[in-house]
PDB file of C-alpha atoms in Angstrom:
ATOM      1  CA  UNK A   1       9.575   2.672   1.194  1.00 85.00           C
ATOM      2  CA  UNK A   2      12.915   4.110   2.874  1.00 92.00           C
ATOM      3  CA  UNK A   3      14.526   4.851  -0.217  1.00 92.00           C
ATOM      4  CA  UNK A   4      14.011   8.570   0.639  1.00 91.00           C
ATOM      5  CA  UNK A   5      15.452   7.838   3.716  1.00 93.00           C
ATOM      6  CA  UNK A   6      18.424   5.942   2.738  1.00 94.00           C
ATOM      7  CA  UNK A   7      19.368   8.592   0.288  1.00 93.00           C
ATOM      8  CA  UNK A   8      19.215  11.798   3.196  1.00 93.00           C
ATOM      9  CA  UNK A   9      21.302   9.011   5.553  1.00 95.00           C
ATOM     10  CA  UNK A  10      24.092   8.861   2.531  1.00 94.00           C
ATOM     11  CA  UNK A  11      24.241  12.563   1.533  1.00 93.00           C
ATOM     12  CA  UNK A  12      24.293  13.984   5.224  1.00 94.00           C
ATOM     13  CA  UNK A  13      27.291  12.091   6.042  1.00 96.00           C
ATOM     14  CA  UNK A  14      28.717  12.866   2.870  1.00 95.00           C
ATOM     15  CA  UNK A  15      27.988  16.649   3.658  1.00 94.00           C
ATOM     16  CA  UNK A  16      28.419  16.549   7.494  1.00 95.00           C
ATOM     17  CA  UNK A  17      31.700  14.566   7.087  1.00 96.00           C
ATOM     18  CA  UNK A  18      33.321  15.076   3.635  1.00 96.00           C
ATOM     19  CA  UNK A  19      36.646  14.353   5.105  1.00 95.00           C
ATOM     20  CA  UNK A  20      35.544  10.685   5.958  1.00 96.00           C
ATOM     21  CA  UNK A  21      32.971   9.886   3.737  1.00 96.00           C
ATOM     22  CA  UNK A  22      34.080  11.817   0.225  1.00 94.00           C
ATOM     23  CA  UNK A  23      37.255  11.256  -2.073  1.00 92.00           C
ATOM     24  CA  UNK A  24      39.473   8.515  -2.386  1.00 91.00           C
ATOM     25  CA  UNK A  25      39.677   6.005   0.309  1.00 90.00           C
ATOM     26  CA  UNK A  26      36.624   7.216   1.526  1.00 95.00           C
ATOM     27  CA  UNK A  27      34.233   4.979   3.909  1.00 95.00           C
ATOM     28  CA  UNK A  28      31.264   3.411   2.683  1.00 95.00           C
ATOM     29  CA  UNK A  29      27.806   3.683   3.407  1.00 96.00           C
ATOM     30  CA  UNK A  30      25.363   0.640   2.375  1.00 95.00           C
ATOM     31  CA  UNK A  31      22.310  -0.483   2.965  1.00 95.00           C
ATOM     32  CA  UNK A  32      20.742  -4.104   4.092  1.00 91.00           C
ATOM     33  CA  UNK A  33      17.036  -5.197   2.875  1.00 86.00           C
ATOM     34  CA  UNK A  34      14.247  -3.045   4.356  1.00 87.00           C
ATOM     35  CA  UNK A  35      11.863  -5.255   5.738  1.00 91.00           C
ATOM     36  CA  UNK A  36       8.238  -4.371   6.802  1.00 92.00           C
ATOM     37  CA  UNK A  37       5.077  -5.549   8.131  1.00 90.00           C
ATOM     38  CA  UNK A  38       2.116  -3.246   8.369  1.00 88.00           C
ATOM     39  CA  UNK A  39      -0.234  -2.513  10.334  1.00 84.00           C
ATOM     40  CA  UNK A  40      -3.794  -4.206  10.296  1.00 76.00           C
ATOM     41  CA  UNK A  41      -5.613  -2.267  11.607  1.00 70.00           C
ATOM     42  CA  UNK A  42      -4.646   0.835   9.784  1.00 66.00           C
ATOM     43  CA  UNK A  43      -5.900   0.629   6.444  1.00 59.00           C
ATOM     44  CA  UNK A  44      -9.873   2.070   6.213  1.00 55.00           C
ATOM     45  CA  UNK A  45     -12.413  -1.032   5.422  1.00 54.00           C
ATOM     46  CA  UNK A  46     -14.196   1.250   3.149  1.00 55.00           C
ATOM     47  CA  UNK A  47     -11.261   3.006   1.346  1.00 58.00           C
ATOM     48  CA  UNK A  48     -12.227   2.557  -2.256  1.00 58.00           C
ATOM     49  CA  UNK A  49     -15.031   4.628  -1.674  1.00 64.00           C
ATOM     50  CA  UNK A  50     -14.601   8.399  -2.954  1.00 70.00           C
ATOM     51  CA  UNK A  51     -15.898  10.815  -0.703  1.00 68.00           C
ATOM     52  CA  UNK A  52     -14.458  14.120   0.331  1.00 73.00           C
ATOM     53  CA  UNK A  53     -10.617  14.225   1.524  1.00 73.00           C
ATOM     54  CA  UNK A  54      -8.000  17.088   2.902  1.00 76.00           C
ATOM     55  CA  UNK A  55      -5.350  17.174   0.171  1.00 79.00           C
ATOM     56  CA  UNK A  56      -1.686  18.839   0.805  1.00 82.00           C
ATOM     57  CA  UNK A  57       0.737  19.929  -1.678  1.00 84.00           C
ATOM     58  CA  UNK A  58       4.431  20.957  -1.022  1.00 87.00           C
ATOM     59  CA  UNK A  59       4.993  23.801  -4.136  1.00 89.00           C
ATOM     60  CA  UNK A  60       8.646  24.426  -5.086  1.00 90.00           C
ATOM     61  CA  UNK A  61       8.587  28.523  -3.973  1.00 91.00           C
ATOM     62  CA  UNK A  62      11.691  30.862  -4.971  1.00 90.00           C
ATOM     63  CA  UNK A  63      11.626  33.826  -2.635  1.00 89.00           C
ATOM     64  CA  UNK A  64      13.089  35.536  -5.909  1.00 89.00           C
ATOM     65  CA  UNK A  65      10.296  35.068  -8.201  1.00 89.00           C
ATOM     66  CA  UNK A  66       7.273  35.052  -5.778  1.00 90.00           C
ATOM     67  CA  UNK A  67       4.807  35.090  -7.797  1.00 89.00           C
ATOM     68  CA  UNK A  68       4.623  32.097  -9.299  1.00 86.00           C
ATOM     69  CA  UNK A  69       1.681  31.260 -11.275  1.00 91.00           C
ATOM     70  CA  UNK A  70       1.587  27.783  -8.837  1.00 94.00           C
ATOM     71  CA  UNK A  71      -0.464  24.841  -9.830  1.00 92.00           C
ATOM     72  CA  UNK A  72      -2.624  22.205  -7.189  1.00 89.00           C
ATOM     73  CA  UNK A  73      -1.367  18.690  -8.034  1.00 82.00           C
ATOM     74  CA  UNK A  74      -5.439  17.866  -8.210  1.00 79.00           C
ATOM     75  CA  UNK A  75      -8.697  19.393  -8.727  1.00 80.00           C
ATOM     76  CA  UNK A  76      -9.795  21.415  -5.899  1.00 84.00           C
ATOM     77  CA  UNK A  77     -13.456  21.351  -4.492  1.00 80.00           C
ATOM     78  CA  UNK A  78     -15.133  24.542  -3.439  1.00 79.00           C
ATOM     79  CA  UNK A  79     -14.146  26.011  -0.245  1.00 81.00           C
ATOM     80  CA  UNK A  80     -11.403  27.381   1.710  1.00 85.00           C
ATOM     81  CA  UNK A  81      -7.601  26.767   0.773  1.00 90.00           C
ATOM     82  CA  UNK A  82      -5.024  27.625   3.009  1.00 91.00           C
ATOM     83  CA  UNK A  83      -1.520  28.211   1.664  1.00 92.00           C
ATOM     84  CA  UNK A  84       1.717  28.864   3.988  1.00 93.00           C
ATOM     85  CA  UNK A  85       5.384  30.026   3.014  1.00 91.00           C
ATOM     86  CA  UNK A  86       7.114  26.765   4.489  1.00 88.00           C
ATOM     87  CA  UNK A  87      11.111  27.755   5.494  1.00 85.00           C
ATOM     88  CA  UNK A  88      14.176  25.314   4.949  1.00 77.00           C
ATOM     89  CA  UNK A  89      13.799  24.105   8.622  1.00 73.00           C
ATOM     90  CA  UNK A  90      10.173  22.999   8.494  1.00 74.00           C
ATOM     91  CA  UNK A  91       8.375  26.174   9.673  1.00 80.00           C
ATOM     92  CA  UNK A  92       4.851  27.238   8.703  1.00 86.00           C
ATOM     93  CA  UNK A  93       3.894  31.091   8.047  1.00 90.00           C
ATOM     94  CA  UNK A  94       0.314  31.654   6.623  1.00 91.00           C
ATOM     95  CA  UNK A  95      -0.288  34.113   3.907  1.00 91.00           C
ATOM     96  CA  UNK A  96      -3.402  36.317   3.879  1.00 91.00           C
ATOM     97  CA  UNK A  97      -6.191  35.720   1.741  1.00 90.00           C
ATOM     98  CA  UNK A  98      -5.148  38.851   0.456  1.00 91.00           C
ATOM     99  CA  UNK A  99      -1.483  37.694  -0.936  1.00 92.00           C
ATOM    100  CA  UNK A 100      -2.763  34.409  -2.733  1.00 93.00           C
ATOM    101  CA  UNK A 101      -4.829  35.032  -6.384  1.00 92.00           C
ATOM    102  CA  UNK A 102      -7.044  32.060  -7.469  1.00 92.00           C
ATOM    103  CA  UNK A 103      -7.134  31.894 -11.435  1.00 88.00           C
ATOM    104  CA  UNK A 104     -10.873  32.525 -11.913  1.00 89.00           C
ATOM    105  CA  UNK A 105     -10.619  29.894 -15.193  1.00 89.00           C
ATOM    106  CA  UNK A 106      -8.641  27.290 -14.071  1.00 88.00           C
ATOM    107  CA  UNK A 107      -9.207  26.731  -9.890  1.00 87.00           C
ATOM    108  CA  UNK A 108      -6.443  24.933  -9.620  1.00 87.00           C
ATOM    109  CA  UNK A 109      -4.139  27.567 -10.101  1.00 93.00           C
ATOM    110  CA  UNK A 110      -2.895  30.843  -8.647  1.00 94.00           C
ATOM    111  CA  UNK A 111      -0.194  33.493  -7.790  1.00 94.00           C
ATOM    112  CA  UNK A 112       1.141  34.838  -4.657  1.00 92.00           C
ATOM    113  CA  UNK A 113       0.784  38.689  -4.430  1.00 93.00           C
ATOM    114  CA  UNK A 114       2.878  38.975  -1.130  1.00 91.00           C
ATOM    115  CA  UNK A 115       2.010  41.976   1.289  1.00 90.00           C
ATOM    116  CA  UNK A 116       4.616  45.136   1.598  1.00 88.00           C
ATOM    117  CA  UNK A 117       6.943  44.025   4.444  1.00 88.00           C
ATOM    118  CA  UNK A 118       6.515  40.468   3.887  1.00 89.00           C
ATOM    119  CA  UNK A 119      10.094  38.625   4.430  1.00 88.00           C
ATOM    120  CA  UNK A 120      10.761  35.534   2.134  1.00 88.00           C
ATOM    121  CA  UNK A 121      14.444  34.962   2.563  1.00 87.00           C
ATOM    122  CA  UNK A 122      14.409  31.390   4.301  1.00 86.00           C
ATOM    123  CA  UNK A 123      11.856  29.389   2.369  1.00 90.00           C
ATOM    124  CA  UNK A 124      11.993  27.244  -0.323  1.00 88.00           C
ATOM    125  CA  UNK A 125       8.450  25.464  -0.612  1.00 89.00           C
ATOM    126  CA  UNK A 126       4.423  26.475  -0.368  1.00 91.00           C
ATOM    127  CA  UNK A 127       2.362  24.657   2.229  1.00 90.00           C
ATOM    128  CA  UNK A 128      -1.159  24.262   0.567  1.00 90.00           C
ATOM    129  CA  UNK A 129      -4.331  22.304   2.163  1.00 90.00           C
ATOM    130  CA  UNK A 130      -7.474  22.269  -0.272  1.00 88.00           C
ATOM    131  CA  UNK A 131     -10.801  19.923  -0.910  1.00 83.00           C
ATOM    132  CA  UNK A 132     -10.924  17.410  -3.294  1.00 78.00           C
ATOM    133  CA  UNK A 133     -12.691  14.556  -3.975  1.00 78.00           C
ATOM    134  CA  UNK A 134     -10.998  10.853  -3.742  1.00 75.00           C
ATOM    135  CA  UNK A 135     -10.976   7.432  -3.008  1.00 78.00           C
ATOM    136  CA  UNK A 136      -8.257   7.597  -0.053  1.00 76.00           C
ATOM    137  CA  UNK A 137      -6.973   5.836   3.098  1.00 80.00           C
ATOM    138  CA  UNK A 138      -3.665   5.244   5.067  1.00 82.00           C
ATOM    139  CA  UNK A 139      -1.322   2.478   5.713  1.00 87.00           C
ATOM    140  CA  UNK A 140       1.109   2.248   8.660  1.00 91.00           C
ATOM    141  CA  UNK A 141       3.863   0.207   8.748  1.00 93.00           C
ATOM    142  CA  UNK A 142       6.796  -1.066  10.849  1.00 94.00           C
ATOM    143  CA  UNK A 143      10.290  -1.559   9.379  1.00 94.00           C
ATOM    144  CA  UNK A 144      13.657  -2.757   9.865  1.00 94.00           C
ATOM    145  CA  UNK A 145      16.969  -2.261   7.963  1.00 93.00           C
ATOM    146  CA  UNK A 146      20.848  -2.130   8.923  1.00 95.00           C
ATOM    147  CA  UNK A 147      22.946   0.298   8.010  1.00 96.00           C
ATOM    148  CA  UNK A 148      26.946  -0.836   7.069  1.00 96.00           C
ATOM    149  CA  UNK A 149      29.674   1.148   7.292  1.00 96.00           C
ATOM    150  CA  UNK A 150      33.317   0.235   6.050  1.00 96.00           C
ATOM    151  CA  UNK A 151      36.571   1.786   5.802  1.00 95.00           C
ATOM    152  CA  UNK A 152      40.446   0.674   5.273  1.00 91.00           C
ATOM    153  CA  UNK A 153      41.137  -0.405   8.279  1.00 93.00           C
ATOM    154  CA  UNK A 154      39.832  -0.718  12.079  1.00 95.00           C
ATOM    155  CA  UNK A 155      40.924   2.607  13.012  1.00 95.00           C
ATOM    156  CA  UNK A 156      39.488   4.717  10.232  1.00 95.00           C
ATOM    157  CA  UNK A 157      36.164   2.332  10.543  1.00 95.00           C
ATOM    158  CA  UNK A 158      35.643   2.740  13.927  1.00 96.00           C
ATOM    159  CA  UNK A 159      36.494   6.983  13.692  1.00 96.00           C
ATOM    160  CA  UNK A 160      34.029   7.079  10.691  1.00 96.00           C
ATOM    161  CA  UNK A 161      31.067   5.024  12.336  1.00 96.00           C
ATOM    162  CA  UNK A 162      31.159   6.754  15.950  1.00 96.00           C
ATOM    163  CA  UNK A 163      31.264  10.223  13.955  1.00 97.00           C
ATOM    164  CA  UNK A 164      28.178   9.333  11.555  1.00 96.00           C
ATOM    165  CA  UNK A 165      26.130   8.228  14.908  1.00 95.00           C
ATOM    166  CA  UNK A 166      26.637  11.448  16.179  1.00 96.00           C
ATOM    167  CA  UNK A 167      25.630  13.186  12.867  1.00 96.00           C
ATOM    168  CA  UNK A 168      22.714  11.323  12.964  1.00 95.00           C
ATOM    169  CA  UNK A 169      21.557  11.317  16.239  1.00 94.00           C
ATOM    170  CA  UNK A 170      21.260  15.015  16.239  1.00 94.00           C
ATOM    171  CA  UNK A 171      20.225  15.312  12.621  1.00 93.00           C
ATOM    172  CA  UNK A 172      17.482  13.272  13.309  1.00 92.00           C
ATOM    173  CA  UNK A 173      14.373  15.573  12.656  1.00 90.00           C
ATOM    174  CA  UNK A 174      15.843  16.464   9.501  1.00 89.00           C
ATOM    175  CA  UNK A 175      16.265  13.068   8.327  1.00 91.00           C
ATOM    176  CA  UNK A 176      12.544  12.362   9.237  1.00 91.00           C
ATOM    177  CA  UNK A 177      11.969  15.315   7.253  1.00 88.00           C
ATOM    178  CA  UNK A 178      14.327  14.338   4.445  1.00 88.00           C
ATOM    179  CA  UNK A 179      12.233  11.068   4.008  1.00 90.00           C
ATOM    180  CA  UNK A 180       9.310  12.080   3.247  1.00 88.00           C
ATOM    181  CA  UNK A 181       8.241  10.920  -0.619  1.00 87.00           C
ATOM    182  CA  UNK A 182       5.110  11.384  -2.986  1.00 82.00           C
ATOM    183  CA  UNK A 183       4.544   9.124  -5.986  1.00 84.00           C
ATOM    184  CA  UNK A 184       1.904   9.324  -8.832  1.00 78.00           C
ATOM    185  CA  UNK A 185       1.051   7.726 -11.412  1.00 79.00           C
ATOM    186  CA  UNK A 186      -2.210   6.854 -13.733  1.00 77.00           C
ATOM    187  CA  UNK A 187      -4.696   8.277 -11.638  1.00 73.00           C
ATOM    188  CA  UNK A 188      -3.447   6.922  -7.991  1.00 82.00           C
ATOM    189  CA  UNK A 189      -1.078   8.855  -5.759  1.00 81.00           C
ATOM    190  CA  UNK A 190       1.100   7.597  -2.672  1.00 87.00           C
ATOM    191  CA  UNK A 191       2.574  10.142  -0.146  1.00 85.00           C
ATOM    192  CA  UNK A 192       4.876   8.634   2.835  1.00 90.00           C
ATOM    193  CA  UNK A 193       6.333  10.189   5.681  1.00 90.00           C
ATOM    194  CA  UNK A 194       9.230   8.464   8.411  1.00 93.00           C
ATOM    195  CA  UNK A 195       6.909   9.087  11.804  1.00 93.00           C
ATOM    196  CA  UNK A 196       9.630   7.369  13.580  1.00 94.00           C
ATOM    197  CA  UNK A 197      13.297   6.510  13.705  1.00 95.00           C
ATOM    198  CA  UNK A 198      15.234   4.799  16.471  1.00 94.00           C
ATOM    199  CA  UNK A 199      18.644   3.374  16.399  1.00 94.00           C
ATOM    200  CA  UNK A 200      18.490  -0.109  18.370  1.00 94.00           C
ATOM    201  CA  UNK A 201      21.371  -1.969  18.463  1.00 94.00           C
ATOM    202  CA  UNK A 202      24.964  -2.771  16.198  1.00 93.00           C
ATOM    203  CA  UNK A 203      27.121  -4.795  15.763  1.00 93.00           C
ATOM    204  CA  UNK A 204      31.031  -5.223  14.486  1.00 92.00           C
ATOM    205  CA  UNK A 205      31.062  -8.026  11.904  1.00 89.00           C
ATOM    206  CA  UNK A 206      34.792  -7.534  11.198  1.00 90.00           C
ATOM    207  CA  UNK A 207      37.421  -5.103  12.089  1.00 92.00           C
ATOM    208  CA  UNK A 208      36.846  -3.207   8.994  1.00 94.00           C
ATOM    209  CA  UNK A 209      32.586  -2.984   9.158  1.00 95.00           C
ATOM    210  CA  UNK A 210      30.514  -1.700  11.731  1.00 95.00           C
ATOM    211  CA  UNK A 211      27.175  -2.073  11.601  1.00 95.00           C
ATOM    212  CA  UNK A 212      23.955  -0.279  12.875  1.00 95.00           C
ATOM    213  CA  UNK A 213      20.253  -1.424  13.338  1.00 95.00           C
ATOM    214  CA  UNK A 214      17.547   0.764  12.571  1.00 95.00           C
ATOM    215  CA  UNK A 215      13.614   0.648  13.129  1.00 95.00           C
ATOM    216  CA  UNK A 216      11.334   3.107  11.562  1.00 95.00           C
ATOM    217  CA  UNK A 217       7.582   3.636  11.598  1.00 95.00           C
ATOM    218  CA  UNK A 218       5.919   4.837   8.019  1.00 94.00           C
ATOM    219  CA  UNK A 219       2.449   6.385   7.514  1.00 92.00           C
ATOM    220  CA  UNK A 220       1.091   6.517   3.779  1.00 90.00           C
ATOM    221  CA  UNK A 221      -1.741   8.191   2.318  1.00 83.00           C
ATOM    222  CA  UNK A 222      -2.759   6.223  -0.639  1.00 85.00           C
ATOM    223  CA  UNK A 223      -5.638   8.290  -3.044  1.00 79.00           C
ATOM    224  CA  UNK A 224      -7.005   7.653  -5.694  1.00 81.00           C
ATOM    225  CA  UNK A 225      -7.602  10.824  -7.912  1.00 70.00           C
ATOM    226  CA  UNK A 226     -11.214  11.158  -8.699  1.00 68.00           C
ATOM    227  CA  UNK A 227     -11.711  12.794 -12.405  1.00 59.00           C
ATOM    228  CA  UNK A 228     -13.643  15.919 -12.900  1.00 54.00           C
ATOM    229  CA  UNK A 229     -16.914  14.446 -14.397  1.00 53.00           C
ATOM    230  CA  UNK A 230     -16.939  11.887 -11.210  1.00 52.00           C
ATOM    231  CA  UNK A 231     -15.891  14.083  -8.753  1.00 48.00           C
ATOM    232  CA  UNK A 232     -18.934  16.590 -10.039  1.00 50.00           C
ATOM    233  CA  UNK A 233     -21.169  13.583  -9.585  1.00 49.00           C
ATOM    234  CA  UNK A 234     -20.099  12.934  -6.253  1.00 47.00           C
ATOM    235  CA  UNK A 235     -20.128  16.275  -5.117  1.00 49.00           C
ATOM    236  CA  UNK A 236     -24.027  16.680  -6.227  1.00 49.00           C
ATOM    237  CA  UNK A 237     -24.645  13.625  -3.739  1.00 47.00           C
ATOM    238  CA  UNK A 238     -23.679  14.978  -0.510  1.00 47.00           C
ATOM    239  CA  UNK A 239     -25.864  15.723   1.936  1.00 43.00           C
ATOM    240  CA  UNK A 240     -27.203  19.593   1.969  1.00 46.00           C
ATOM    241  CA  UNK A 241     -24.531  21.880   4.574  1.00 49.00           C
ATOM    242  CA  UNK A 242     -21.443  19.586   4.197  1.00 47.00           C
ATOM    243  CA  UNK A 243     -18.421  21.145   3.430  1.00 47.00           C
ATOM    244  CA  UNK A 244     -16.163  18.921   0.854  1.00 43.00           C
ATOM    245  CA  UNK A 245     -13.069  18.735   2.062  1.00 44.00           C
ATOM    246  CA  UNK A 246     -13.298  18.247   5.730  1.00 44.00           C
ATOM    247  CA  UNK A 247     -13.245  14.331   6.271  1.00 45.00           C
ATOM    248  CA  UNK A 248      -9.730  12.992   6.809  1.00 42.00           C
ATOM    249  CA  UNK A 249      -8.046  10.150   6.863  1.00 38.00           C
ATOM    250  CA  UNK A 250      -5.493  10.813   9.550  1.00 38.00           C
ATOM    251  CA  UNK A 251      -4.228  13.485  12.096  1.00 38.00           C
ATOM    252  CA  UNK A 252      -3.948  15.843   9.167  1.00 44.00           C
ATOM    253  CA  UNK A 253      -4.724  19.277  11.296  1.00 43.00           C
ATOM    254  CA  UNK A 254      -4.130  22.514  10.375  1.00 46.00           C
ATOM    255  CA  UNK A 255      -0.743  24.012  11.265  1.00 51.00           C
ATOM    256  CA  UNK A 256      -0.926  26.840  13.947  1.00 45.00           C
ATOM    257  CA  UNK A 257      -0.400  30.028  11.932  1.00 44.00           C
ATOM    258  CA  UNK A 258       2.776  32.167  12.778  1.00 41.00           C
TER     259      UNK A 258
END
């Protein structure tokens, strides 16, 4: 589950330090076995039950082309949806109700109208939070891998690994960022995120190798999707004034608007 992870590691030295980690000679970046154990007591005792759920997309946006049409990766419920321009760095900026257009035949799609003076330079993604109905729950879990670096010789080992700490000591928000994954596939969905990374200890296993310990803790939101004729079903059952879409299944609150 820190594939993601291992891949943003690899390309940010390659990008932070091209002399050192790019062209011939270069130092190498590898990977030992992530291993894991989870959590027990994270995982819901009742999570094959569908009931309603907070779902969250991340929408490719291009500033240049605004407005879309866009497309929910699941059926919506009724209710409120809340969609934000999300920048490069992370930040959220809502958008009025009066810059997003709901397709009246298909609710799961929609265009962004945005308002005059509205600035999109910066971001590359839409933010959306919706209803649906699912079977969902999350898993936590603990893990520990080693990261290896090697070069030519002692010197150019020792000048590549002390470099790539520093790169990734201060880079570490975006890496956490950088890991983050989604998976789907016949009807179930998995979405991960990297809560955590620490750096705990290394070691030097030859002159040419250096190597670095990592811990890092993982939260995943496993769903599955509920089709439309069950979801309608469901949705008939609940109990008169509930709004679909507001039980969650982890510390999934809104983003403060900017």
């Amino acid at each position: 589950m820190l594939l993601a992870l291992q891949i943003a590691i690899d390309s940010l030295l390659k990008s932070a330090l091209p002399s050192l980690f790019t062209g011939p000679g270069a130092a190498t970046v590898t990977f030992s076995a992530d291993a894991w154990e989870f959590d027990r007591l994270s995982a819901d005792p009742i999570a094959g039950e569908p009931g309603p759920e907070d779902a969250v997309d991340e929408l490719v946006f291009d500033p240049t082309a605004a407005a879309g049409p866009y497309a929910l990766t699941r059926p919506p419920c009724p209710g409120q949806k809340r969609v934000y321009l999300r920048s490069t760095g992370g930040a959220l900026v809502a958008l009025r109700n009066s810059e997003v257009v709901w397709d009246v035949a298909d609710a799961a799609s929609f265009s962004v109208v945005p308002a005059v003076g509205r600035v999109l330079s910066g971001f590359d993604h839409l933010h959306v939070m919706y209803g649906v109905v699912a079977a969902a729950t999350r898993l936590k879990s603990s893990h520990k891998l080693a990261l290896q670096i090697a070069a030519g010789d002692a010197e150019s080992t020792e000048r590549a690994f002390t470099l790539a700490l520093a790169v990734l000591v201060i880079n570490r928000e975006a890496l956490l960022r950088a890991a983050s994954f989604s998976r789907t596939a016949s009807g179930y969905q998995a979405d991960g995120m990297v809560k955590t990374l620490r750096f705990t200890s290394g070691s030097s296993p030859d002159p040419v190798q250096r190597t670095l310990a990592l811990e890092a803790e993982v939260e995943v939101r496993l769903e599955r999707l509920i089709g439309e004729e069950e979801g309608r079903s469901i949705e008939a059952r609940l109990s008169p004034g509930r709004e679909v879409g507001r039980k969650t299944t982890g510390s999934d609150a809104p983003p403060r608007q900017s």
